[in-house]
XYZ file of C-alpha atoms in Angstrom:
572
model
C 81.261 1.464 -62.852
C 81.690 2.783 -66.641
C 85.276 3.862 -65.535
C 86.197 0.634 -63.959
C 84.666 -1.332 -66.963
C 86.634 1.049 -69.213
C 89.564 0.365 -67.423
C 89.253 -3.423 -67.566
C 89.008 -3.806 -71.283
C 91.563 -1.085 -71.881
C 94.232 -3.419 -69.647
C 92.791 -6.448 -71.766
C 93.491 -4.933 -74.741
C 97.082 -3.725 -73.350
C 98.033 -7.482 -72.365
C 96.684 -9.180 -75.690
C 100.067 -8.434 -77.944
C 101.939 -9.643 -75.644
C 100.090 -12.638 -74.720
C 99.973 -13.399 -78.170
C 103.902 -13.104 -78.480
C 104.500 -15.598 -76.002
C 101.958 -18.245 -78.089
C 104.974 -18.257 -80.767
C 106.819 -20.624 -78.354
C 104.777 -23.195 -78.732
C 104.424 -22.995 -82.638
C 101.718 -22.567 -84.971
C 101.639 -26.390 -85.496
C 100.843 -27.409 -82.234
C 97.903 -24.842 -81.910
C 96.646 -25.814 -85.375
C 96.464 -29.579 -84.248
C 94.965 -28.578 -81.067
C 91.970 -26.743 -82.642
C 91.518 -29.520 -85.406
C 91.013 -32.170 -82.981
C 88.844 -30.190 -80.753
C 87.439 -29.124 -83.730
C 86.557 -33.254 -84.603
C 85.856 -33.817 -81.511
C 82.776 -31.329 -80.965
C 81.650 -32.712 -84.690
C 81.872 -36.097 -83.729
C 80.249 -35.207 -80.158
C 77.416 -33.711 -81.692
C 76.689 -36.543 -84.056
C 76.592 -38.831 -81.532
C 74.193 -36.999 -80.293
C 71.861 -37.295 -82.644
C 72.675 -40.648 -83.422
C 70.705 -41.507 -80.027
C 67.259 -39.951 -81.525
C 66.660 -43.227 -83.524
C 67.292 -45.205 -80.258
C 64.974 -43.166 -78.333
C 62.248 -42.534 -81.113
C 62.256 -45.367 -83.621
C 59.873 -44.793 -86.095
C 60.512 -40.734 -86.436
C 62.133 -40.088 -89.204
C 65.618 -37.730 -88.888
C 66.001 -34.381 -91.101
C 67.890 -34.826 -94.091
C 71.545 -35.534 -94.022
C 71.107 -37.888 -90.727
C 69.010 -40.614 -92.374
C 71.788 -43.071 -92.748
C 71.813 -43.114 -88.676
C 68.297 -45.139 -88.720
C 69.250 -47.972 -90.962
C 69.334 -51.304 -89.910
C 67.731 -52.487 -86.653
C 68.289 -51.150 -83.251
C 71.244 -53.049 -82.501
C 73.031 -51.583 -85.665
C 71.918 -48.571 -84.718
C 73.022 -48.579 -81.130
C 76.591 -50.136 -82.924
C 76.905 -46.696 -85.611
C 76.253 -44.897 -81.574
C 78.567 -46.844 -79.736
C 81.617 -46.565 -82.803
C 80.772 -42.244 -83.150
C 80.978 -42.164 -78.919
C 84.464 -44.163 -79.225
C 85.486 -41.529 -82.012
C 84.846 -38.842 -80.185
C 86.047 -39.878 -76.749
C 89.445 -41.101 -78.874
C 89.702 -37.535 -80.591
C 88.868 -35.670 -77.352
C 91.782 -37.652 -75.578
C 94.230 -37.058 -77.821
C 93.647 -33.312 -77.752
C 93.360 -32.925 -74.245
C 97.316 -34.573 -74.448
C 98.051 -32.209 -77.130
C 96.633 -29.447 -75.258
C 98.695 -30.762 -72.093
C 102.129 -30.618 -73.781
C 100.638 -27.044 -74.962
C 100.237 -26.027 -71.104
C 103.269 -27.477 -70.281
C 105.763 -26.353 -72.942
C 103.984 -22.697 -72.028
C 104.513 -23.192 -68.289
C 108.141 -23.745 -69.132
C 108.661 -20.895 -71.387
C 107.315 -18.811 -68.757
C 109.731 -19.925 -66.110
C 112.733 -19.564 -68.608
C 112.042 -16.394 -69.717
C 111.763 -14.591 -67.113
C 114.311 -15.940 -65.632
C 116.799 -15.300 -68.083
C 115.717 -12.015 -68.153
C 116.587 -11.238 -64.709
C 119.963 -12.622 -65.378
C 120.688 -10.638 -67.913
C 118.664 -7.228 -66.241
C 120.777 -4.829 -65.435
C 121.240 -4.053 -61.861
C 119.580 -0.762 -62.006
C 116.305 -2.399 -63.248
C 115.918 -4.636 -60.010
C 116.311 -1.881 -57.331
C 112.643 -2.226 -56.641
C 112.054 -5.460 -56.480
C 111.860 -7.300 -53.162
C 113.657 -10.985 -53.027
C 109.848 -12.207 -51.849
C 108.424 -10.766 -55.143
C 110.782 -12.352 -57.466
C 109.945 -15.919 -55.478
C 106.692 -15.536 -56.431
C 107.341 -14.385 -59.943
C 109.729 -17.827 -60.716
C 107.345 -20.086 -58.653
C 103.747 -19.517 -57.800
C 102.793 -16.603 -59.935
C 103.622 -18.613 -63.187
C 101.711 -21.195 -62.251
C 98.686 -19.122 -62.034
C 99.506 -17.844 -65.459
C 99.995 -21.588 -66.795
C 96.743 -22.547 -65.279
C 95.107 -19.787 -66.940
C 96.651 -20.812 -70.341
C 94.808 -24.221 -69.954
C 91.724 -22.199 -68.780
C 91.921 -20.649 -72.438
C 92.253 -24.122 -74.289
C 89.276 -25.406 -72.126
C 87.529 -22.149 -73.265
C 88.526 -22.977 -77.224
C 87.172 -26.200 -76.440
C 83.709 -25.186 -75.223
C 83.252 -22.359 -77.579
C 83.892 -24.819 -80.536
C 81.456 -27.138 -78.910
C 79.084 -24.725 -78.688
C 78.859 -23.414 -82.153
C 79.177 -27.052 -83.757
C 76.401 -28.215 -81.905
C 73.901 -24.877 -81.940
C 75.099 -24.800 -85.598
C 73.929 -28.474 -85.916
C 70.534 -27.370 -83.767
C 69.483 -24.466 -85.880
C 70.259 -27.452 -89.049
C 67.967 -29.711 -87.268
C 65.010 -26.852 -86.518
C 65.577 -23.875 -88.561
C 63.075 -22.004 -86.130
C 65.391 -21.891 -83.257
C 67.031 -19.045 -84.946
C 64.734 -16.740 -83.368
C 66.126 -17.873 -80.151
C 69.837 -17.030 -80.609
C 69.310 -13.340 -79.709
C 67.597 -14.732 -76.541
C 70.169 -16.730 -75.577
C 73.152 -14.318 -76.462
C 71.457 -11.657 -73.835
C 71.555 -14.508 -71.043
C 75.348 -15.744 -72.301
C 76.508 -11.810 -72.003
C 74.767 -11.599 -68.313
C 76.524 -14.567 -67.179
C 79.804 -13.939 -68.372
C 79.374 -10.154 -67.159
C 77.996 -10.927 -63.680
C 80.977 -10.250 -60.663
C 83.636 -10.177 -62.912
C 84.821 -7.274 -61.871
C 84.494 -8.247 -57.974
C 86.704 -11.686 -58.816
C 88.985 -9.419 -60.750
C 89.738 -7.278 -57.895
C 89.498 -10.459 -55.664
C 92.206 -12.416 -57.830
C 94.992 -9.287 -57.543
C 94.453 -9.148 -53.901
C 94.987 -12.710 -53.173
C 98.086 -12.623 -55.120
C 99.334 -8.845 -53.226
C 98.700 -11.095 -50.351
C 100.448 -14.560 -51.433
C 103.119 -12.274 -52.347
C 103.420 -10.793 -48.776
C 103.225 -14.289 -47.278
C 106.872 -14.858 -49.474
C 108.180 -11.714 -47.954
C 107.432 -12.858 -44.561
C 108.776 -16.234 -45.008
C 111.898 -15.594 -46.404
C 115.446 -16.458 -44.520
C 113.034 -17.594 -41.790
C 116.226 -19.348 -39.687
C 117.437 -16.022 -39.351
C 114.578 -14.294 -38.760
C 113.601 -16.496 -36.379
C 116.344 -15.626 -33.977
C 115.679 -11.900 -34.390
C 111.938 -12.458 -33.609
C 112.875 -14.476 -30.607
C 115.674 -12.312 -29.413
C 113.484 -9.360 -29.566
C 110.342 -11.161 -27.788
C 108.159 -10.279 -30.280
C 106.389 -14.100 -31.132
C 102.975 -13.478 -30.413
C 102.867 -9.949 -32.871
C 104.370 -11.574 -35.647
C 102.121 -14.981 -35.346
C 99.522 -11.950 -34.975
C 100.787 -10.625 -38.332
C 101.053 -13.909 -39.995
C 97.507 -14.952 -38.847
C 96.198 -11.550 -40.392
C 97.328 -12.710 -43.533
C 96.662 -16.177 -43.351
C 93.088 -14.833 -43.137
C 93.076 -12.884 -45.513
C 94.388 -15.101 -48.058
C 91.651 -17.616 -46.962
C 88.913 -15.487 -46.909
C 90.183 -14.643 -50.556
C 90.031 -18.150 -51.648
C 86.870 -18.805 -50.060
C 85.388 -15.639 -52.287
C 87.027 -16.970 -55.376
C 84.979 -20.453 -54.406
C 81.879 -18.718 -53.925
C 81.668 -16.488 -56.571
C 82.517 -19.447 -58.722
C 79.406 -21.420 -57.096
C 77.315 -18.318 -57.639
C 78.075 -18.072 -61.716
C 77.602 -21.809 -61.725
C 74.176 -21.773 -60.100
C 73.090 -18.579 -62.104
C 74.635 -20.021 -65.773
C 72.893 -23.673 -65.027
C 69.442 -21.440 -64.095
C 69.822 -19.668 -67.116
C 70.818 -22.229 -69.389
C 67.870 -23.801 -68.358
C 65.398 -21.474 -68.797
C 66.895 -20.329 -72.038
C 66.263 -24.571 -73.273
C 62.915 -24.659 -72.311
C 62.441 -21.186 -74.223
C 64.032 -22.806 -77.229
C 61.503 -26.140 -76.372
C 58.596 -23.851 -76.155
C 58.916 -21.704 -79.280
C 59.509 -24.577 -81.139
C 56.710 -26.797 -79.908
C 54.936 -23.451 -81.072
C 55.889 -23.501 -84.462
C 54.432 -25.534 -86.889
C 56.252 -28.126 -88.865
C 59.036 -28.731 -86.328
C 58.835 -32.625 -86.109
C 59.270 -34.566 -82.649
C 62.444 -36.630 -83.717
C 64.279 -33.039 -84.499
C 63.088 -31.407 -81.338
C 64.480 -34.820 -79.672
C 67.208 -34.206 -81.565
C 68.057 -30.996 -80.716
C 67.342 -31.600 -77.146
C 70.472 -34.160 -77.076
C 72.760 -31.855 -78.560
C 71.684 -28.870 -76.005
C 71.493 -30.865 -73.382
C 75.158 -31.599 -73.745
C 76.225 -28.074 -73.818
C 74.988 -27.841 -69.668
C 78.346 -29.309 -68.588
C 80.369 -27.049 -70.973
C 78.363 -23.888 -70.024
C 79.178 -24.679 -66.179
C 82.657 -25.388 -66.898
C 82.970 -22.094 -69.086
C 81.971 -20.182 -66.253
C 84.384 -21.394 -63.617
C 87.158 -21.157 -66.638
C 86.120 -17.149 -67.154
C 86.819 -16.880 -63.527
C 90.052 -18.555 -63.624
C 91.061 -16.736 -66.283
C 90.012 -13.478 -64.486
C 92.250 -14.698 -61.702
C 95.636 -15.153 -64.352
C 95.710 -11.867 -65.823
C 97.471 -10.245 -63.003
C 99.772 -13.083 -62.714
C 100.629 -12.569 -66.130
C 101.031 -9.225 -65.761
C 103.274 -9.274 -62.544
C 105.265 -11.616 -65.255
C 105.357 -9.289 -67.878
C 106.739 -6.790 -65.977
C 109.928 -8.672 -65.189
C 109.606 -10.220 -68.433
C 110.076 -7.116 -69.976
C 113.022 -5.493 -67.757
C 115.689 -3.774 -69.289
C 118.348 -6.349 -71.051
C 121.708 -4.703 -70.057
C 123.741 -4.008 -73.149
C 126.148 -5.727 -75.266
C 129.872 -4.995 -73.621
C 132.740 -4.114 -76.178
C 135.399 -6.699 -77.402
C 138.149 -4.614 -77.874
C 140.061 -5.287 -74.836
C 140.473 -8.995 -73.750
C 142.825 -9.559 -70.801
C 144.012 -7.367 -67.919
C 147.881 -7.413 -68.691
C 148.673 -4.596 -67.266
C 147.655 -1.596 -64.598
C 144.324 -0.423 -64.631
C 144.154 3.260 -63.896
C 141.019 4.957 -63.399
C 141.412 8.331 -63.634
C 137.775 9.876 -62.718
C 135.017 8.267 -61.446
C 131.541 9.689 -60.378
C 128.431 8.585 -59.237
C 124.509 10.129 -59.667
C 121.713 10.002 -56.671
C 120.626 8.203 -54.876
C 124.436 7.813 -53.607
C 126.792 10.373 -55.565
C 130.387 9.529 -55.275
C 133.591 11.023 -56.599
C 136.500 8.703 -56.960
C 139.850 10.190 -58.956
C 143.709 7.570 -59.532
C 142.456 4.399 -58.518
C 145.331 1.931 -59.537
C 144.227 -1.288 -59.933
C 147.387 -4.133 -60.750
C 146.690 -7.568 -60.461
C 148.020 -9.705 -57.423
C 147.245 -7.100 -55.169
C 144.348 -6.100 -52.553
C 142.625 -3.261 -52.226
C 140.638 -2.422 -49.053
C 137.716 -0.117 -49.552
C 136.121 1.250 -46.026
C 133.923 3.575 -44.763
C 130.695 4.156 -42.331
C 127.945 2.055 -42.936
C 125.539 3.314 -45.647
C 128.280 5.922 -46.733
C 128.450 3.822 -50.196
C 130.959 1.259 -50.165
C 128.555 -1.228 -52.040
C 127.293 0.948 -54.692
C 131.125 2.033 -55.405
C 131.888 -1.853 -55.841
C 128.755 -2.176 -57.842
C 130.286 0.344 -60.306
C 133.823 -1.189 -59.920
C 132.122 -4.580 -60.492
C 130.338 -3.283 -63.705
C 127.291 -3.787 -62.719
C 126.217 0.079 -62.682
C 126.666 2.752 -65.286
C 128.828 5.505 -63.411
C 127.725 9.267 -64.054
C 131.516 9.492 -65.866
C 134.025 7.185 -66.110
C 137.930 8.022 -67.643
C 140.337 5.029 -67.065
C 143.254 3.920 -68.998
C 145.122 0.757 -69.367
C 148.599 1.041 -69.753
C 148.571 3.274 -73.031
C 145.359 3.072 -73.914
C 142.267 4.884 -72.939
C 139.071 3.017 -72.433
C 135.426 2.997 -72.062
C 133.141 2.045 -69.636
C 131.818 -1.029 -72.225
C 135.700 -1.799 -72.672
C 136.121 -1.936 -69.001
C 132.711 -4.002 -68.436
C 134.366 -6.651 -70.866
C 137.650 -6.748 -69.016
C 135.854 -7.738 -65.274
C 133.117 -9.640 -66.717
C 134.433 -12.725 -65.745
C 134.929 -12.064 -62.293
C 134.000 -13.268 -58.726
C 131.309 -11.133 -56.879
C 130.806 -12.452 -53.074
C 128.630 -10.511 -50.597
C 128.185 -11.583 -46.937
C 123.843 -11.903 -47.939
C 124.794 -14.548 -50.446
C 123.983 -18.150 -49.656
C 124.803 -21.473 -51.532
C 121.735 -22.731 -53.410
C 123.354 -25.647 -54.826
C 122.282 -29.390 -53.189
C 126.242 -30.357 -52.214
C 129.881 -28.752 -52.000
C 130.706 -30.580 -55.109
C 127.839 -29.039 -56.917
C 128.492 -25.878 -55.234
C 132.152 -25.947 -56.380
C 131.607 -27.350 -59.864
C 128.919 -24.352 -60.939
C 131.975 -21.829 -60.073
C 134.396 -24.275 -61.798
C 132.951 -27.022 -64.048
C 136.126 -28.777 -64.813
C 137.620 -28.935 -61.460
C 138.948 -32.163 -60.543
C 138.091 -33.945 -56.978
C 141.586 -32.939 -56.244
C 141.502 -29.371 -57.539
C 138.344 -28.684 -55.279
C 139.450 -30.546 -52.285
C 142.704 -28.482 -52.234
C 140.644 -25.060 -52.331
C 138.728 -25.919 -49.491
C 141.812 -26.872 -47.608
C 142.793 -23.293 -48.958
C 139.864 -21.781 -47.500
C 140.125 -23.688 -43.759
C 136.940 -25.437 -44.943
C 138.946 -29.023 -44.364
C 138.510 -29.201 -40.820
C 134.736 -28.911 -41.159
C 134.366 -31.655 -43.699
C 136.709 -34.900 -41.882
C 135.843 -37.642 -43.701
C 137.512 -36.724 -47.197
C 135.525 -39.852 -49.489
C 132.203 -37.897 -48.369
C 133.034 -34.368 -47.960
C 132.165 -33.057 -51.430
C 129.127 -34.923 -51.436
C 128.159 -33.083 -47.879
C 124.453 -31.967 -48.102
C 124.466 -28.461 -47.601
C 120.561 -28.141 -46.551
C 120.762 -31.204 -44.296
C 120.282 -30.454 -40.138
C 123.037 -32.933 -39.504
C 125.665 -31.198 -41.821
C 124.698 -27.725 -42.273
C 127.154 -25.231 -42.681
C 127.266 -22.231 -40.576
C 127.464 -18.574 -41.406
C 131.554 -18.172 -41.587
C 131.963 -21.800 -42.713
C 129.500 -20.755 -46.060
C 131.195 -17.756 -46.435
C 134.420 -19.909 -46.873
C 132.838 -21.999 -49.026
C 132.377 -19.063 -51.394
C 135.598 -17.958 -51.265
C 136.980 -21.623 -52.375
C 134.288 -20.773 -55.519
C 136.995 -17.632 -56.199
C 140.005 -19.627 -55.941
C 138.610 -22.066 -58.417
C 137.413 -19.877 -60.468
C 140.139 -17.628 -60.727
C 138.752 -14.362 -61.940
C 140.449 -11.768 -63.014
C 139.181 -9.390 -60.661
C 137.249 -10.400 -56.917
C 134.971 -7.977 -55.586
C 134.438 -9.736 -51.830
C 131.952 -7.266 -50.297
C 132.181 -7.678 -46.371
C 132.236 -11.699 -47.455
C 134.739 -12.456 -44.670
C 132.529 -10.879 -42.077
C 130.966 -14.217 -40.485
C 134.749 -15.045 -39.843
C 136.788 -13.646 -36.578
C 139.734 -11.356 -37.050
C 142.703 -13.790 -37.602
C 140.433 -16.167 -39.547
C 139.353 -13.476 -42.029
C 143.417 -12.654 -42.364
C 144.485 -16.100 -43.071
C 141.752 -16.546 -45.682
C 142.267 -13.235 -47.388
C 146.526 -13.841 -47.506
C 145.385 -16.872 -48.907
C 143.484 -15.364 -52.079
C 146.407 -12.719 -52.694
C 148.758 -16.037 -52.508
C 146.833 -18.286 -54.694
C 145.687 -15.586 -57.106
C 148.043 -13.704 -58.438
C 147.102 -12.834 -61.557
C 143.385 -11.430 -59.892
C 142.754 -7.945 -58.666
C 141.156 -7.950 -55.154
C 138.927 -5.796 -54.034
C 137.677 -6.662 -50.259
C 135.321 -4.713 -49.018
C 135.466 -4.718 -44.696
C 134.873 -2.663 -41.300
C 137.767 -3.962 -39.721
C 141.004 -2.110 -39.890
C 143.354 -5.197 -39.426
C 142.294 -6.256 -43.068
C 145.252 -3.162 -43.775
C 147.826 -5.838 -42.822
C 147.289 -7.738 -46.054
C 145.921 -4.830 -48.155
C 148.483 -3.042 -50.224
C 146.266 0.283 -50.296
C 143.077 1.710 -48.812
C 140.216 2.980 -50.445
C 138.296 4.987 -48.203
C 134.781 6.679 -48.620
C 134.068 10.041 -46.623
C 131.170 12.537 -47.356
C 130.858 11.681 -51.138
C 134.517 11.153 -51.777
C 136.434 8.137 -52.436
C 140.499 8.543 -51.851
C 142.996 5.822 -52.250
C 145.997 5.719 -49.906
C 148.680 3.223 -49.607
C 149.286 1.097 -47.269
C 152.622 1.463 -45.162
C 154.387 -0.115 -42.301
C 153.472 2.499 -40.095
C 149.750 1.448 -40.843
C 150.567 -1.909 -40.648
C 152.033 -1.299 -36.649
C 149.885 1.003 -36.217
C 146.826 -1.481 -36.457
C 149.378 -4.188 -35.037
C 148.996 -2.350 -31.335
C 145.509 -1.627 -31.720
């Protein structure tokens, strides 16, 4: 138990500088104007407290300092209670929309950060991340994390509460400081009692939220395969199981939130009526103070329960936040050289080689723009991580190329593709509509200038009606797109955008044989400034290819393409 205590405050410790970091997005003046109204507030709070002892107990006299609350009759008094209760409900309002622009501008920061950061990660850094992970990083998991920010304000809240008004108890009855150490020792064994069961409760729920993403992913698709194979009833099995077992770990959460409520109001009672009965002890504590003093306690119940189900909460966000911080804090890939700034010429790349897991060797690769290059191979034999590399995506083991007359550097060379066209046959559209599909690959193309790509791209005969075809929903039943007609839509992204190198990584593969040839003459045609690299199992792609690149046992050669080839996969 030692060890697993140890190990709890150690990660505590570990996640507070960086917790703390991420507060500077919301600016010290926000925070300061959030603690100085809940600071008000819990004054004000506690005053009108003990503004009701003259209401309740007219002729006791208050303590010094509160005497002006019993002047005047009882309807003046019950007037000074009524405008300190309006104060302090006012002050508490305006900081609980302070502290909601707080949560809010935090929730956001969250989201945007991370986010950016996996943009910018290089490729490498994501090889271990699962697409149902990363869902629940952008989505769910941050939410958890922005709940437990408001969990902290609430707890800033309460623990300001609590010292203004024990601080205006002790004021009131000087005697109750013999009870502090009493009630510390019951605040430390409720704040202490299952954490580390909810802790352990809190990372399994979200291991198991997590694997609910993975199995809901691409479900269309998946739902073929499941049906194809006959395999319904184990995978509603599977799904069931953790249905289950993300209920039963919301129903623990629940109850060990019920159980520190019920044990914090138990001890928060007994700990008052230890305070009452020391004091009722001691002589010269008058009745109006200990009246007094019973308001202002008495109003620290609700924030005692509250601060209980908040520790729990918060319990429950630190491995949110730390599933964030990991992708939060993934390698930024670095900054690419500017010395080289169009591709005017050949590219020639000498050498190129590879490390583990896939180890390549790839020697004269021309690359000239306007033409096609067709890289094949077995599945799994590499093709992919090759075009990663190609795509500069991937630091290569070594890497000699030249351009024309001079010699340049991987960082030169990741500045000459950067703006390119990467399309792989697992990408799908996110965007709502074509238009907005089209206009995030090309932001000033016309309705002319996309409507002619997609004529380009066969995509015309899909989309009839011409007034409404670029507004065509692309995650509506009635118009959804299908597998080869997306994939075309992808391509029409590359005409627009007209890189200056494509790599197109089996993104023709939905397609049929003469489809996929029409299309790719199409790209050599309407780009030919772009290098094309395509990326395909089929040997007729050779037709329009104008040499091969093909992978075998750890080596890449390049071969052109003759008319022998050409008739050769002409008969086939």
């Amino acid at each position: 138990m030692q060890a697993g205590n140890a190990r709890s405050r150690e990660q505590v410790r570990g996640l507070s500088r960086p917790f703390f970091a991420t507060l500077a997005s919301l600016g010290l003046g926000g925070i300061v104007w959030y603690v100085a109204l809940s600071l008000g507030s819990a004054f004000t709070g506690s005053v009108a407290a003990v503004s009701l002892a003259p209401l309740v107990e007219p002729d006791q006299p208050l303590p010094a300092g509160f005497g002006w609350l019993v002047h005047g009759d009882p309807a003046m008094q019950a007037t000074v209670f009524l405008g300190i209760s309006a104060s302090f409900a006012l002050l508490r309002w305006q900081a609980a929309r302070v502290g909601a622009r707080l949560a809010s501008r935090y929730g956001m920061y969250l989201r945007q950060t991370v986010h950016a950061r996996l943009i910018d990660a290089p490729l490498s850094s994501l090889a271990d991340a699962t697409s149902a992970e990363v869902a629940n990083v952008l989505t769910y998991n941050i939410e958890i994390a922005t709940q437990g920010f408001s969990v902290m304000l609430q707890l800033l809240v309460a623990g300001l509460t609590t010292v203004v008004s024990l601080a205006m108890a002790l004021w009131l009855s000087p005697p109750l400081l013999l009870a502090v150490p009493f009630v510390g020792a019951l605040a430390w064994a409720a704040s202490h009692a299952s954490s580390r069961e909810q802790a352990a409760v809190a990372r399994q729920y979200v291991a198991d939220l997590t694997h609910l993403f993975w199995l809901s992913e691409d479900f269309p698709r998946r739902w073929r395969h499941i049906r194809s194979f006959g395999r319904e009833t184990v995978e509603k099995a599977h799904y069931a199981d953790i249905s289950q077992r993300l209920g039963r770990g919301y129903r623990r959460q629940m109850d060990l939130i019920a159980s520190g409520r019920l044990m914090l109001e138990m001890l928060a009672a007994l700990g008052i009526a230890a305070i009452f009965f020391v004091a009722s002890r001691w002589h010269g504590v008058d009745r109006a103070a200990l009246i007094a003093v019973c308001l202002l306690l008495g109003r620290l119940l609700p924030y005692l329960v509250s601060t209980r189900q908040s520790l729990q909460q918060l319990r429950s966000a630190i491995p949110a936040f730390e599933l964030w911080l990991r992708y939060a804090s993934a390698t930024e890939e670095g900054p690419c050289s500017a010395s080289v700034d169009t591709i005017d010429n050949t590219l020639h790349i000498r050498r190129l080689t590879t490390d583990a897991p896939t180890v390549l060797e790839l020697s004269d690769l021309r690359l000239t723009p306007g033409e096609l290059t067709l890289v094949c191979g077995d599945s799994g034999i590499g093709k992919t991580s090759l075009v990663d590399v190609l795509a500069g995506m991937v630091e290569p083991a070594s890497f000699v190329a030249r351009m024309g007359e001079r010699t340049i550097d991987f960082s030169a060379y990741k500045t000459l593709v950067r703006e390119g066209a990467y399309v792989s046959q697992s990408v799908r559209p996110w965007q709502r509509t074509v238009r907005e599909c089209l206009q995030w690959a090309a932001p000033d193309a016309t309705d002319a200038m996309m409507w002619q790509a997609l004529v380009d791209v066969g995509l015309d005969k899909r989309l009839v009606d011409v007034s409404v075809a670029l507004d065509t929903a692309l995650s509506s039943s009635s118009s959804r797109l299908s597998g080869g007609e997306l994939q075309r839509l992808l391509l029409a992204q590359v005409l627009l955008h007209r890189p200056r190198m494509a790599w197109l990584d089996e993104a023709t593969s939905a397609l049929d044989t003469e489809a996929e040839l029409a299309v790719l003459s199409v790209l050599r045609r309407r780009l030919p400034t772009t290098i094309l690299l395509v990326v395909s199992h089929r040997a007729g792609v050779a037709c329009v290819a104008d040499q091969c690149l093909t992978i075998r046992a750890g080596q890449a050669t390049v071969s052109a393409v003759t008319r022998q080839d050409v008739a050769n996969v002409a008969a086939i």
